[in-house]
XYZ file of C-alpha atoms in Angstrom:
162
model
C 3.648 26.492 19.778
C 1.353 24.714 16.846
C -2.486 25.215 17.066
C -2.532 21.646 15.964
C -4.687 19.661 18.427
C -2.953 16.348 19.825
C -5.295 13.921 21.629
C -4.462 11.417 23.674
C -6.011 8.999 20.976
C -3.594 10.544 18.531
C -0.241 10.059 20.767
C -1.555 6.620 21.695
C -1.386 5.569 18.122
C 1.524 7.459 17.323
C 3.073 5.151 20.157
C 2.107 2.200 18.124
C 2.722 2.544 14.444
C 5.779 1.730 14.179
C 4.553 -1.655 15.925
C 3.451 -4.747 14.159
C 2.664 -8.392 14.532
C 1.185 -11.269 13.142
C -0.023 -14.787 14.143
C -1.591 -17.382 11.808
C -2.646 -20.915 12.506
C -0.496 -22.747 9.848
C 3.000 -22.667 11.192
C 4.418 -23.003 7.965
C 2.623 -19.918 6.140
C 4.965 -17.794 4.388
C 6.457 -14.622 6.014
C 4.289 -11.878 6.081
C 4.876 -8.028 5.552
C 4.326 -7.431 9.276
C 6.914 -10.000 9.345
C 9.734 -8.185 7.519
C 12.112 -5.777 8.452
C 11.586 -2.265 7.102
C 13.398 -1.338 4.012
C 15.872 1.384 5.084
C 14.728 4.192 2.740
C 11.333 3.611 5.168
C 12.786 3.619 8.545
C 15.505 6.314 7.735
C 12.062 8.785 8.581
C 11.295 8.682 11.921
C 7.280 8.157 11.986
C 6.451 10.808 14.400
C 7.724 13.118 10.969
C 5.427 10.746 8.204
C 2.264 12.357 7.307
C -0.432 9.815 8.249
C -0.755 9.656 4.014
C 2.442 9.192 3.670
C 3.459 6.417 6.579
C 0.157 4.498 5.231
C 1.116 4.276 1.785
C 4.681 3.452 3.409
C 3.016 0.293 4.619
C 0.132 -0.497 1.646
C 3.833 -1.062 -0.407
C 4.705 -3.710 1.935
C 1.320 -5.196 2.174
C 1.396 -5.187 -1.477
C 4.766 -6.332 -2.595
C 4.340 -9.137 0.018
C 1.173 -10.036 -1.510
C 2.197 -10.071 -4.808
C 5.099 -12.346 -4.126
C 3.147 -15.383 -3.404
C 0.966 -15.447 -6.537
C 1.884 -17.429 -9.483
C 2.102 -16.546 -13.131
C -1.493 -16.786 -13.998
C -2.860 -14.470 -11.088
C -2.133 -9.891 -10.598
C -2.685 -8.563 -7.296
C -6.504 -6.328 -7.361
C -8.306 -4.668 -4.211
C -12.236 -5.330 -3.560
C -13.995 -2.802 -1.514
C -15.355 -3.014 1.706
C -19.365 -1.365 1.844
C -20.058 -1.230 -1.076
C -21.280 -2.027 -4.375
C -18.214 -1.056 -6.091
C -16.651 -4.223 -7.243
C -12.789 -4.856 -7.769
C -9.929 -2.496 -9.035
C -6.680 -4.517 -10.813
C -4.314 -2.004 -8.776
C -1.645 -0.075 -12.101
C -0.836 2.759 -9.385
C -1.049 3.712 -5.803
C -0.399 7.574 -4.807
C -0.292 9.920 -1.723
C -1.372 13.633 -1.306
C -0.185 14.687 2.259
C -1.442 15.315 4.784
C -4.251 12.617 4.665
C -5.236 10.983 1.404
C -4.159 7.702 -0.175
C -5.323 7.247 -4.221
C -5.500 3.780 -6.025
C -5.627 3.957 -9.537
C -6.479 0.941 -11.840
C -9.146 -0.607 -14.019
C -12.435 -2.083 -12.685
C -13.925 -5.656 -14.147
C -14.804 -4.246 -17.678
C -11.272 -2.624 -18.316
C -12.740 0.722 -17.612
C -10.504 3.613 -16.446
C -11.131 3.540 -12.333
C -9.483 5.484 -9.884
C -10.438 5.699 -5.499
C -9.253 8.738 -3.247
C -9.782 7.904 0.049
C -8.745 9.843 3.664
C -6.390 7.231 5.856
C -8.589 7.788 8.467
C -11.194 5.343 6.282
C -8.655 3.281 4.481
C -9.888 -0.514 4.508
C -8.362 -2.369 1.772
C -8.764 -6.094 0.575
C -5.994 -7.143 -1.726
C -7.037 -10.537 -4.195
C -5.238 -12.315 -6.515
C -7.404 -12.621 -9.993
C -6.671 -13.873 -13.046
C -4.346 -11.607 -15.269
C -6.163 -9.531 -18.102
C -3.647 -10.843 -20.660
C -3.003 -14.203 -19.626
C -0.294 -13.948 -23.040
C 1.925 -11.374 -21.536
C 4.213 -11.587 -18.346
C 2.155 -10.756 -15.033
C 2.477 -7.076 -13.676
C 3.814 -6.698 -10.390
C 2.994 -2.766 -9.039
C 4.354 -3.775 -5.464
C 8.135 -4.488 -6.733
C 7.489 -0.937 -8.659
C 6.233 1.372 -5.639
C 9.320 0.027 -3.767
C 11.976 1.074 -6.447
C 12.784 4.269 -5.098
C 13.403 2.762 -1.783
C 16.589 1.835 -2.726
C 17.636 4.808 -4.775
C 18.502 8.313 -3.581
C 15.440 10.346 -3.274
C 14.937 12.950 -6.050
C 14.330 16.379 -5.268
C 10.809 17.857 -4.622
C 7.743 15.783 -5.206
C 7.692 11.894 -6.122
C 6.010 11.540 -9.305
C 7.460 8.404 -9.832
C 4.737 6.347 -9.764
C-alpha cells in the first residue's frame, strides 16, 4: 500500500491524458500535434507510469516540433508568458526534474542568459514565432532536437541529452 493520496480529480485526469483533440475553423489548417500519432519511444510508456514532469514535457516536444515546422527561414520558435511582466524567452533548451517540474532555458529580448522552472501543475505556455537573432545563419530548430532520442535506444540512467 502507497501513502500517496489519489483523488478522484487525479484518476479523472489520469483517464484523459492520453486523450487529445483539436478543431479549427479553417478546414485546410495544417495538422496539428494533437493531430499526430505518438512517436513510439512516447507511447512505449504507459502514462499511468510518466511522472506528470515527465508526460508534460513528453507533449511540450510535440507542441514544439509541430510549431516549429510551419515557420519559415526568417522566424525561431520563442515562448511569451502568461501574468506577467516577463517578456519572451527564444526557447535553446527544455528540461524535466521528476516528479513535477518542467525548465525552459533560453535568452530573453536583450540576449541575456534566461532560464524558467515551473511545477506542471502551473505550466501555461505560449509558443511565437519571432524573427531569428542571426538572420545570417541557418534557423535553430530545438523541437527536431528534444525528439532525437525518440528514435534511438534510451541510454542508461539520466537523460542529459538536452
Amino acid at each position: 500500500m502507497t501513502d500517496e493520496i489519489f483523488t478522484t480529480a487525479d484518476a479523472l485526469e489520469a483517464s484523459i491524458l492520453p486523450c487529445a483533440r483539436v478543431v479549427h475553423s479553417d478546414p485546410n489548417m495544417p495538422a496539428t500535434a494533437e493531430q499526430q500519432p505518438l512517436p513510439a519511444a512516447v507511447s512505449k510508456k504507459p502514462v499511468d507510469q510518466k511522472s506528470p514532469a515527465e508526460w508534460a514535457y513528453e507533449r511540450l516536444i510535440l507542441y514544439i516540433r509541430n510549431f516549429e515546422g510551419q515557420l519559415d527561414t526568417k522566424h525561431e520558435i520563442a515562448m511569451g508568458f502568461a501574468g506577467g511582466d516577463a517578456g519572451v524567452l527564444r526557447i535553446e533548451g527544455l528540461g524535466y526534474f521528476d516528479p513535477d517540474m518542467i525548465t525552459f532555458y533560453g535568452r530573453d529580448d536583450d540576449g541575456a542568459k534566461t532560464q524558467l522552472v515551473q511545477h506542471v501543475t502551473q505550466l501555461n505556455v505560449m509558443l511565437r514565432a519571432i524573427p531569428r537573432a542571426e538572420p545570417d545563419t541557418p534557423p535553430r530548430r530545438i523541437g527536431f532536437r528534444l525528439a532525437k532520442d525518440w528514435d534511438e535506444p534510451p541510454a542508461p540512467g539520466r537523460d542529459s541529452a538536452v
